[in-house]
Short mmCIF file of C-alpha atoms in Angstrom, two decimals:
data_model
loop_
_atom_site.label_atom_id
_atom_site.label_comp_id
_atom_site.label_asym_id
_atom_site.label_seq_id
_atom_site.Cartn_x
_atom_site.Cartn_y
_atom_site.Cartn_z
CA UNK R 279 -2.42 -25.33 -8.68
CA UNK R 280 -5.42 -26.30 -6.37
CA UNK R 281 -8.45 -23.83 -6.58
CA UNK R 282 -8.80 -21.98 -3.23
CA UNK R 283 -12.54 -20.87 -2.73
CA UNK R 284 -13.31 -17.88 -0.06
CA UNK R 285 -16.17 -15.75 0.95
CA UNK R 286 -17.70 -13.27 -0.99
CA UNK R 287 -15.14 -9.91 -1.18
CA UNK R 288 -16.00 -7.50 1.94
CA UNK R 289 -19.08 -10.07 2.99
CA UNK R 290 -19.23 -10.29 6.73
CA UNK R 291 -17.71 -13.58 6.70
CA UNK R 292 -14.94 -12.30 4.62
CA UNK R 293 -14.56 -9.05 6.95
CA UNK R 294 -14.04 -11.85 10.06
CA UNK R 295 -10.52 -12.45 8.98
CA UNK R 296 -10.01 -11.75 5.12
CA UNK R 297 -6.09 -12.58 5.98
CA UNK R 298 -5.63 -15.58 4.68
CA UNK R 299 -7.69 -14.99 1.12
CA UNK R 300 -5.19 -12.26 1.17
CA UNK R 301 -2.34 -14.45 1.61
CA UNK R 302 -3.86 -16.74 -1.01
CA UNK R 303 -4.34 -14.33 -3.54
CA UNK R 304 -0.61 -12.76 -2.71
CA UNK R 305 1.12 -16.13 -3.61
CA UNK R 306 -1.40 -16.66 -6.90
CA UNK R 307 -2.66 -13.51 -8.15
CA UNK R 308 -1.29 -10.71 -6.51
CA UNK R 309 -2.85 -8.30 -8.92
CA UNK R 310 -5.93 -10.35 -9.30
CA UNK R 311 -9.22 -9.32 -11.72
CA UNK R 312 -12.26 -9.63 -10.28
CA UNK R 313 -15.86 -9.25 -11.35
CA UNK R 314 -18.82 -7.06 -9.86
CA UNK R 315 -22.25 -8.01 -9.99
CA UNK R 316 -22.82 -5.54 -12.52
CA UNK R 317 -19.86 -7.30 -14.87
CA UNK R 318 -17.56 -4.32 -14.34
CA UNK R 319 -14.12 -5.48 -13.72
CA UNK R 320 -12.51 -5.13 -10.49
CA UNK R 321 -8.54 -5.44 -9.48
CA UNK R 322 -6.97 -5.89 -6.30
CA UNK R 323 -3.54 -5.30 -5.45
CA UNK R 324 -2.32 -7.08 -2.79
CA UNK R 325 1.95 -7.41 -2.71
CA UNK R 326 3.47 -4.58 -0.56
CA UNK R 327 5.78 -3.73 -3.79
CA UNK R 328 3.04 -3.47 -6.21
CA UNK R 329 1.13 -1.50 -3.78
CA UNK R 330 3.86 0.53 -3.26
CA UNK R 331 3.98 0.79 -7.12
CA UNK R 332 0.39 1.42 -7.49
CA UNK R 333 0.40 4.15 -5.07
CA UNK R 334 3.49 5.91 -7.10
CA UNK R 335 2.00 5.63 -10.23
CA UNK R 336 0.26 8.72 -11.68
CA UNK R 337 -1.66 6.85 -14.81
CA UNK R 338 -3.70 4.84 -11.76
CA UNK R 339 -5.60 8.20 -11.31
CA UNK R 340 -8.75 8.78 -8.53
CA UNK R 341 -10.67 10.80 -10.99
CA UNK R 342 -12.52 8.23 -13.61
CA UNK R 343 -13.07 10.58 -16.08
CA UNK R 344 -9.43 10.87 -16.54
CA UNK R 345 -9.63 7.33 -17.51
CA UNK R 346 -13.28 6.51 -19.25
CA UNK R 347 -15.01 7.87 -22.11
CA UNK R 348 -18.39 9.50 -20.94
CA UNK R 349 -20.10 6.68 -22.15
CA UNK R 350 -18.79 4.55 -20.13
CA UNK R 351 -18.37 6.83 -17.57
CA UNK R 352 -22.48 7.13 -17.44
CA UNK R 353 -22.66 3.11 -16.64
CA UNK R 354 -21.14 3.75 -13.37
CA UNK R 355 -23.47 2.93 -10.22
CA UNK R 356 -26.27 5.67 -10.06
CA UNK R 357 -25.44 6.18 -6.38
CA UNK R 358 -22.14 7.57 -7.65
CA UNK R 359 -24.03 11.03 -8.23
CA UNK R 360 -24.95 11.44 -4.59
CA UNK R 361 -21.51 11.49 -4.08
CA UNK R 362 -20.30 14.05 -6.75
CA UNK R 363 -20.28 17.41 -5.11
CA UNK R 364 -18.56 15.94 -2.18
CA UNK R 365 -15.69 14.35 -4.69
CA UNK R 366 -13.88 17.84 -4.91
CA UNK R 367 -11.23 16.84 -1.97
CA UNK R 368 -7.58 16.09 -2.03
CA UNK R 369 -7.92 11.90 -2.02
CA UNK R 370 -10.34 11.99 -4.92
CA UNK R 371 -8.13 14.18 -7.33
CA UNK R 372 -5.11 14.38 -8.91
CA UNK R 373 -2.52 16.31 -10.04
CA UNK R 374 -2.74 19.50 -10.90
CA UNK R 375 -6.00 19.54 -8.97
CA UNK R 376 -4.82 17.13 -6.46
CA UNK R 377 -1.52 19.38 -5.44
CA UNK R 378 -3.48 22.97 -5.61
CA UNK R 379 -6.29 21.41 -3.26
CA UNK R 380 -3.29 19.84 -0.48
CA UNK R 381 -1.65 23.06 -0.53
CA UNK R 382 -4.75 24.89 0.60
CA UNK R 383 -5.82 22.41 3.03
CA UNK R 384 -2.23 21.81 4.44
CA UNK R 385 -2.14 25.62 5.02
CA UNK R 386 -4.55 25.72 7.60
CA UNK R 387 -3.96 21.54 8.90
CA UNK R 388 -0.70 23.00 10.21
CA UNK R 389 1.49 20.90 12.75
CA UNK R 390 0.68 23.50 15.45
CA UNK R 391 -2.93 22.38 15.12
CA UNK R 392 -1.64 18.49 16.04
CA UNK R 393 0.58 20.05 19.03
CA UNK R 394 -1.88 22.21 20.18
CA UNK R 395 -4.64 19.40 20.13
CA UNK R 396 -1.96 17.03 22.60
CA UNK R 397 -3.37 18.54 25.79
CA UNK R 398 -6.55 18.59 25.21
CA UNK R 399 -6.61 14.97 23.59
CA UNK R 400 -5.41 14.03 27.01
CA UNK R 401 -7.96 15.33 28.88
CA UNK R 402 -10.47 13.89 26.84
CA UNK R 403 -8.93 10.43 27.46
CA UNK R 404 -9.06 10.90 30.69
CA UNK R 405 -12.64 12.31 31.02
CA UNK R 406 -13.94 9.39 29.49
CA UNK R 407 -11.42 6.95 31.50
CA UNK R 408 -12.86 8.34 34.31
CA UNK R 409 -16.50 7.83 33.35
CA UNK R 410 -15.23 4.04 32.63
CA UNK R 411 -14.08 3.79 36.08
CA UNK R 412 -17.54 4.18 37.26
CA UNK R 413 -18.04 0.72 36.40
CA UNK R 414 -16.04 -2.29 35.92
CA UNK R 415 -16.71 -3.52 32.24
CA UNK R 416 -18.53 -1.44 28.81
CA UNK R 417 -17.74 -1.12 25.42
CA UNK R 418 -14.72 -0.01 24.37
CA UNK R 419 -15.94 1.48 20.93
CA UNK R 420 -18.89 2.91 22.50
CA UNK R 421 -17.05 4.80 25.77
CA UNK R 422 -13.66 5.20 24.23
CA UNK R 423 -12.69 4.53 21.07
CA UNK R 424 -15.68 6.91 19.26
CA UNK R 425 -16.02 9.43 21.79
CA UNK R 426 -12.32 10.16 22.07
CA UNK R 427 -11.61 11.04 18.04
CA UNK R 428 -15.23 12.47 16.93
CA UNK R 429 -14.90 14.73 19.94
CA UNK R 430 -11.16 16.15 18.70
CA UNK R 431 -12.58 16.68 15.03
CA UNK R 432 -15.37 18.72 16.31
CA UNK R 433 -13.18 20.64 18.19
CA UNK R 434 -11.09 21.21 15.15
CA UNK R 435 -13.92 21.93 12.87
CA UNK R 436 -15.94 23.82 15.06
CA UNK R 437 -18.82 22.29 15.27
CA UNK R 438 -21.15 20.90 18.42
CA UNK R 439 -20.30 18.26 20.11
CA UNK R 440 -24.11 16.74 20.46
CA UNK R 441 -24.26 16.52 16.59
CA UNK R 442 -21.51 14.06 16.84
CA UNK R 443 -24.24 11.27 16.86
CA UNK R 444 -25.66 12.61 13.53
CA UNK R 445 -21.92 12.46 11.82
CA UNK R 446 -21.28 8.44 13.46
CA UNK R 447 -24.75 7.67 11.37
CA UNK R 448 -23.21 9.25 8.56
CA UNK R 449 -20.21 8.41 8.56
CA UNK R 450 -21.21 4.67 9.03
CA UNK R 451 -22.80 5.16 5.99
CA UNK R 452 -20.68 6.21 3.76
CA UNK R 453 -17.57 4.26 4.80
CA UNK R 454 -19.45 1.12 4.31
CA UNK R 455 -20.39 1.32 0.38
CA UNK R 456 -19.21 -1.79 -1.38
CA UNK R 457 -19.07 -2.79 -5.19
CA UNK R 458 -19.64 -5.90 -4.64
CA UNK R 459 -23.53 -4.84 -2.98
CA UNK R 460 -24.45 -2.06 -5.85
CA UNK R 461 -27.63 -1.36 -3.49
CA UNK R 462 -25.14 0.43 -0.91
CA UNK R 463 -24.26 3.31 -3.33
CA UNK R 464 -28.06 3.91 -3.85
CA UNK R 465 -28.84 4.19 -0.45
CA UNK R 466 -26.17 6.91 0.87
CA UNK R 467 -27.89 9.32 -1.59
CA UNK R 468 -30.27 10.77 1.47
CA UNK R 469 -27.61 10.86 4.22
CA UNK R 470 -25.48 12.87 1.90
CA UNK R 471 -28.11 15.35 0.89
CA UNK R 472 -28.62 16.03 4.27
CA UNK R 473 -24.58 15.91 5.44
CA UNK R 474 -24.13 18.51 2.36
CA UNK R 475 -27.27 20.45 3.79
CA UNK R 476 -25.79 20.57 7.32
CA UNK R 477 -22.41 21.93 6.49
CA UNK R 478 -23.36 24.18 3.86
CA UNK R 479 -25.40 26.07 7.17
CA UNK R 480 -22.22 25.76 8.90
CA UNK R 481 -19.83 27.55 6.17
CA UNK R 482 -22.78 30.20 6.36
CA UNK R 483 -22.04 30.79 9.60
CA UNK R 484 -18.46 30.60 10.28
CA UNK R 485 -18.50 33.08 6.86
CA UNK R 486 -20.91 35.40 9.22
CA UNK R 487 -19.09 35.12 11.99
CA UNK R 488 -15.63 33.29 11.75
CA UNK R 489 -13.88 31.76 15.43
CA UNK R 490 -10.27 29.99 15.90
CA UNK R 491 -11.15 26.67 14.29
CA UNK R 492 -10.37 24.70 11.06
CA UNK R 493 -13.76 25.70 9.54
CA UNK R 494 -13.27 29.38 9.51
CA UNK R 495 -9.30 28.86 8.57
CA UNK R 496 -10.32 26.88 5.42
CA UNK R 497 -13.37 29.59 4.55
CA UNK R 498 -10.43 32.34 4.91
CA UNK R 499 -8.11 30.69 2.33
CA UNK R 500 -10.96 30.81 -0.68
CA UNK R 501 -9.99 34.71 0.04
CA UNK R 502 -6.92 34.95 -0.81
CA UNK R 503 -6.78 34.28 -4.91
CA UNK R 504 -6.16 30.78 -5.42
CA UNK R 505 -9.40 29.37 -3.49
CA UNK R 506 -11.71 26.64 -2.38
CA UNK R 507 -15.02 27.28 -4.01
CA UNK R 508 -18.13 26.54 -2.09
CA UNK R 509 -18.16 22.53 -3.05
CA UNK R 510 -14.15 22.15 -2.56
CA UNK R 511 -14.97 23.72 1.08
CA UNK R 512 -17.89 20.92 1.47
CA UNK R 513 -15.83 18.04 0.16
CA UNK R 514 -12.80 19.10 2.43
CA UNK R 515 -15.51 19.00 5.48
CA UNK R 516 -16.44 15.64 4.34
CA UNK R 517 -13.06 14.51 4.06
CA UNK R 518 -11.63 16.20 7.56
CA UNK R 519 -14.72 14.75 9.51
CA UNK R 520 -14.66 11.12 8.05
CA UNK R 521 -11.08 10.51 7.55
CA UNK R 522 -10.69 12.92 10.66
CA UNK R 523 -12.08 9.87 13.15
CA UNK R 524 -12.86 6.69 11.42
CA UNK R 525 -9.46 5.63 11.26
CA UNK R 526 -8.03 6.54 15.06
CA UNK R 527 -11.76 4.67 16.00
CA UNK R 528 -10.11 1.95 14.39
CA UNK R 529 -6.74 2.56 15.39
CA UNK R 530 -7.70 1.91 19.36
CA UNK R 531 -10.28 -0.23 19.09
CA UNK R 532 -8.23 -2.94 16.02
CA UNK R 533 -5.11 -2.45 18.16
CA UNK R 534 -7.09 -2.74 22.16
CA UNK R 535 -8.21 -6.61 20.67
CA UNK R 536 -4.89 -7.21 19.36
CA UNK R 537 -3.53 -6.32 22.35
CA UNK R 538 -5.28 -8.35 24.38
CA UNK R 539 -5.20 -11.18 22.23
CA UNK R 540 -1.40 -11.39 22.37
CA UNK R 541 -0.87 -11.22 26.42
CA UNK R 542 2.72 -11.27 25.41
CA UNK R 543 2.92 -7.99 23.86
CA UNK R 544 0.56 -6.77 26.40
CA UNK R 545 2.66 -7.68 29.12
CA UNK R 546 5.37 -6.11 27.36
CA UNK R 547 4.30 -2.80 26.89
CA UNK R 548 2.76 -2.70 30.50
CA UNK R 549 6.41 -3.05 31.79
CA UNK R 550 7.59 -0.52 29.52
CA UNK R 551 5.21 2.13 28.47
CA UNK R 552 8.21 3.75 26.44
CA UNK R 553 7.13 1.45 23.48
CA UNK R 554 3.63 2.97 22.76
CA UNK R 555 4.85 4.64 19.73
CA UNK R 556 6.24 1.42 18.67
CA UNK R 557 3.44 -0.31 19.51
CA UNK R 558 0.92 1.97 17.88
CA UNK R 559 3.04 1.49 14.64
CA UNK R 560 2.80 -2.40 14.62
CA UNK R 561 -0.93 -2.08 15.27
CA UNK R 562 -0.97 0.26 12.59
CA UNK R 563 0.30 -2.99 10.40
CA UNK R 564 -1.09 -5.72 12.31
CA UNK R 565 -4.62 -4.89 11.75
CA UNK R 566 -4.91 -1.43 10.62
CA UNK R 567 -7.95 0.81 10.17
CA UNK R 568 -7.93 1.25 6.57
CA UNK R 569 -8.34 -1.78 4.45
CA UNK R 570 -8.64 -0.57 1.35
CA UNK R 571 -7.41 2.74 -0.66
CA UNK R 572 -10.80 4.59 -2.30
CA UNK R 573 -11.02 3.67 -5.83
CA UNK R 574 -8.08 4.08 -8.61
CA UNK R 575 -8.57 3.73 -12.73
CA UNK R 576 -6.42 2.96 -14.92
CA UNK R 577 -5.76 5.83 -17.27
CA UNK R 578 -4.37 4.03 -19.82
CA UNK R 579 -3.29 0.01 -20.12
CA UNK R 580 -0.82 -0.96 -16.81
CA UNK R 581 1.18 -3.42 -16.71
CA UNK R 582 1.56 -4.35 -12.60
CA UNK R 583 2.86 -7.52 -10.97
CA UNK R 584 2.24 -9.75 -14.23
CA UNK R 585 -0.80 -8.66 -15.34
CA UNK R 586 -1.86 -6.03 -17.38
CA UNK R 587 -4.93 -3.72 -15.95
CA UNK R 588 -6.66 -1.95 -19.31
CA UNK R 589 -7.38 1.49 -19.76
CA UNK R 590 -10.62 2.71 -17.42
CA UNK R 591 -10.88 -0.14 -15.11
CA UNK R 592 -10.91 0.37 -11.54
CA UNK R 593 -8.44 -1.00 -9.26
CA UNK R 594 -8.36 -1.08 -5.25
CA UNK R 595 -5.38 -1.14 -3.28
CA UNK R 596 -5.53 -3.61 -0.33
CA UNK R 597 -3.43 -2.24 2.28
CA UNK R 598 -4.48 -5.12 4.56
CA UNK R 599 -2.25 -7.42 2.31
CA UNK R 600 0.69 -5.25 1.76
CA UNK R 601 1.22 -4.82 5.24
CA UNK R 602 1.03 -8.69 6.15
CA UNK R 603 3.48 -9.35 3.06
CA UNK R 604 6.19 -11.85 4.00
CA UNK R 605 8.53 -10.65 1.50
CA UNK R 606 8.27 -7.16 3.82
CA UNK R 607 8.00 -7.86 6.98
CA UNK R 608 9.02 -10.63 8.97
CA UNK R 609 7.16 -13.58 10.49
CA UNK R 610 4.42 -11.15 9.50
CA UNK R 611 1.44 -12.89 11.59
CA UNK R 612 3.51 -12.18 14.68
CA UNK R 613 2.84 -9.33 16.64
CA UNK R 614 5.41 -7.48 17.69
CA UNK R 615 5.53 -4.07 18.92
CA UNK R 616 9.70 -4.03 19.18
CA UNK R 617 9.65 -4.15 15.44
CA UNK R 618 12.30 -2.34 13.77
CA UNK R 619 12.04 -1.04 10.28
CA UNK R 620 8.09 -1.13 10.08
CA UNK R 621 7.42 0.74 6.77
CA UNK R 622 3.55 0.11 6.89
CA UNK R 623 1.13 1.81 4.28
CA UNK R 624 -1.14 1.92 7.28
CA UNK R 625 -1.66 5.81 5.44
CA UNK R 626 -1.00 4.93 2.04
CA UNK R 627 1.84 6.43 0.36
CA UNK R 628 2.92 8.92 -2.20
CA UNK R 629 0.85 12.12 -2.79
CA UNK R 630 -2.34 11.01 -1.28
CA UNK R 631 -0.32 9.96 2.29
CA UNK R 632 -2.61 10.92 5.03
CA UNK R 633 -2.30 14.47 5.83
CA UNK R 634 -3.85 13.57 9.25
CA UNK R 635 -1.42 10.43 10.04
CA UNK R 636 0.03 12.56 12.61
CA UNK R 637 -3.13 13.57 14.84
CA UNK R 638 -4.15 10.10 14.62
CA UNK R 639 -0.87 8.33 15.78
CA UNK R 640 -1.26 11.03 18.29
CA UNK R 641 -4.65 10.04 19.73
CA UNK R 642 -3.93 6.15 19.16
CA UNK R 643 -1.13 6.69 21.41
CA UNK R 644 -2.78 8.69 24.48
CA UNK R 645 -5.86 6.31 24.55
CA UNK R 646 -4.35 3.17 24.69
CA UNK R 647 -1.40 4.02 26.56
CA UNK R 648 -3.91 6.15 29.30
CA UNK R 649 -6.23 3.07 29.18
CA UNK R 650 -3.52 0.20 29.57
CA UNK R 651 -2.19 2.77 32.76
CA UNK R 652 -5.19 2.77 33.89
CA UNK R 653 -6.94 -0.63 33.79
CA UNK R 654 -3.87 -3.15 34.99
CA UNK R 655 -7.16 -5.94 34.12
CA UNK R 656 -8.50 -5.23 31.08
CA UNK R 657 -9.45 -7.80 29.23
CA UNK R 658 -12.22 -9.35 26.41
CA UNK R 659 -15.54 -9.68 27.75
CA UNK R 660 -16.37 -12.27 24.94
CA UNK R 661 -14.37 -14.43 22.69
CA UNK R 662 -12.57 -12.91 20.12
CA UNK R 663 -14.96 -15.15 17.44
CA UNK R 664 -18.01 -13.41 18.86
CA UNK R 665 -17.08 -10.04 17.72
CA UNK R 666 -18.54 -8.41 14.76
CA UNK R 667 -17.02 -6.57 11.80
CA UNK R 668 -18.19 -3.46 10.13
CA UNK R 669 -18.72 -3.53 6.47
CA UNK R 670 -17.90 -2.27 3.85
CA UNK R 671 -14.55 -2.54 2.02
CA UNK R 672 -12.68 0.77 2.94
CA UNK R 673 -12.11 0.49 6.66
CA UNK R 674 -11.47 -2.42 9.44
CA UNK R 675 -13.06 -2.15 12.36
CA UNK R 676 -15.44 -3.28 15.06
CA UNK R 677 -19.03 -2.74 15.70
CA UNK R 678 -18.41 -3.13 19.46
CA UNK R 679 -15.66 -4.35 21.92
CA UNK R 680 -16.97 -5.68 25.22
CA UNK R 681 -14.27 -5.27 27.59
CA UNK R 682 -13.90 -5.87 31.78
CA UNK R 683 -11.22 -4.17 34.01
#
């Protein structure tokens, strides 16, 4: 078999369009082994039934010490330790931990919370539609695609809407660490001290004087026995606020270029607006938000896809690949939002599923139907080549999306 080079893992050249090393490691090496710059050992998952598999199985844990003897456990990047009292949240534990933590968090995440939020998602939309107006071409990311979900998660949480700049630095941040650039664990260390200082003041407040948000809900529940202690409360705000708009960022503005890069489908769903929650589905798959699950180890040796992953190395689930698998989905490089049967791990799978899956489909759906209702000319104000990828291997998405209408 011919050796296939590609660019560095998560590199900006890779992040351009990593599809096709995907493809190439799905018909080679679909549970490949690679090395980090430190020599730790590194495997990706990339077939839609291993990930499937991986996700399922409980000795591929998220806690490493579950999986590593301390010494090893101590050779782990030293960035790692900014990010340990903000590791106490559901997607970083596991069972029992892992199904105590959920349960608390679900509690107050209730589905009223995503019904109530549908109004006043829509008038969001259309606020900042109507600023858009104002002019005939901007940046989608910029006027849209941030404003829209950072905006709903501050409502939820309860917190101001003019420190929503301060979480986009943070959350930038933090969603773009990548093994295979050590240097980026060291240097979130600052930006989490002061993310942990800021909510720590907030608890202290909504504990002083508690209103009808998710904040106060989630202080309540730490008084009622089984509770969140003060870091499971910060972690939970750490999770809620990054997972709570990075991915619907990505949602509108991954799916808005796909969209207009496939005037077929566009043209479809302009003549029938019925199919936006089919549509927002096969963007979900097409080019999704998330990449990459957070980090897995293996607890003990795993045998997956042909190879066998040894006890306490780390493995990453590429949910990029799964969901472009041929053996799942047909003519899988199409787009098509009539697609029937469209089982994407868009939200991963199993116990760590994305809690918020529904709030995000939910705002995917009212900005890019609202905007495609109400900009019959939108289109790219550059060629799809010139635009630029975020790093980082955890989420897909754009840096900016110059748009005209």
């Amino acid at each position: 078999m011919s050796h296939t080079t590609h660019p560095p893992l998560f590199s900006a050249a890779f992040k351009t369009d990593p599809y096709p090393t995907y493809a190439h490691f799905r018909d080679t090496q679909p549970v490949r082994r690679e090395t980090l710059p430190d020599g730790r050992p590194l495997w990706l998952v990339t077939r839609y039934d291993d990930v499937i598999a991986a996700f399922k199985d409980p000795r591929l844990v998220k806690n490493p010490a579950s999986a590593m003897p301390p010494e090893a456990l101590s050779q782990l990047p030293r960035g790692r330790e900014a990010f340990r009292v903000l590791s106490h949240h559901m997607l970083s534990s596991d069972p029992p931990d892992h199904t105590r933590l959920r349960r608390l968090v679900s509690r107050a995440f209730t589905p009223r919370y995503v019904e109530q939020m549908r109004p006043r998602v829509q008038a969001i939309a259309d606020d900042l539609i109507d600023r858009m107006a104002e002019g005939n071409q901007g940046d989608l990311i910029e006027q849209l695609a941030f404003p829209l979900p950072i905006t709903v998660i501050s409502d939820m949480l309860g917190v101001p809407h003019e420190d929503r700049e301060r979480f986009r630095t943070w959350s930038n941040i933090i969603v773009s660490v990548n093994p295979f650039e050590p240097q980026t664990f060291q240097s979130t260390a600052d930006d989490l001290v002061a993310f942990t200082q800021y909510f720590r003041d907030l608890i202290a407040e909504k504990r002083a004087r508690p209103t009808d948000d998710l904040t106060s809900e989630l202080i309540h529940a730490t008084d009622e026995g089984d509770a969140l202690n003060e870091d499971e409360l910060l972690s939970m705000m750490f999770l809620l606020l990054v997972a709570g708009h990075e991915t619907t960022v990505n949602l509108i503005g991954n799916g808005t270029l796909a969209l207009l890069t496939h005037p077929d489908q566009l043209a479809h769903l302009r003549a029938d607006p019925t199919l936006i929650e089919s549509a927002v589905e096969e963007l979900l798959r097409y080019d999704g938000p998330v990449e990459t699950s957070t980090m897995r180890w293996a607890a003990e040796d795993v045998q997956l896809g042909g190879a066998t992953i040894p006890r306490g190395e780390a493995v990453l689930v590429v949910i990029a690949s799964a969901d472009r698998d041929p053996e799942r989905f047909k003519r899988p490089e199409d787009l098509d939002i009539t697609r029937a049967m469209n089982r994407h791990v868009a939200f991963g799978h199993g116990i760590h599923y994305c809690l918020g899956a529904p709030l995000a489909r939910l705002e995917g759906q009212v900005a890019i139907g609202t905007l495609l209702q109400r900009f019959p000319d939108l289109r790219l104000d550059v060629r799809p080549e010139e635009l630029q990828w975020r790093p980082g291997m955890l989420i897909r998405g754009l840096w900016h999306l110059p748009v005209r209408w």
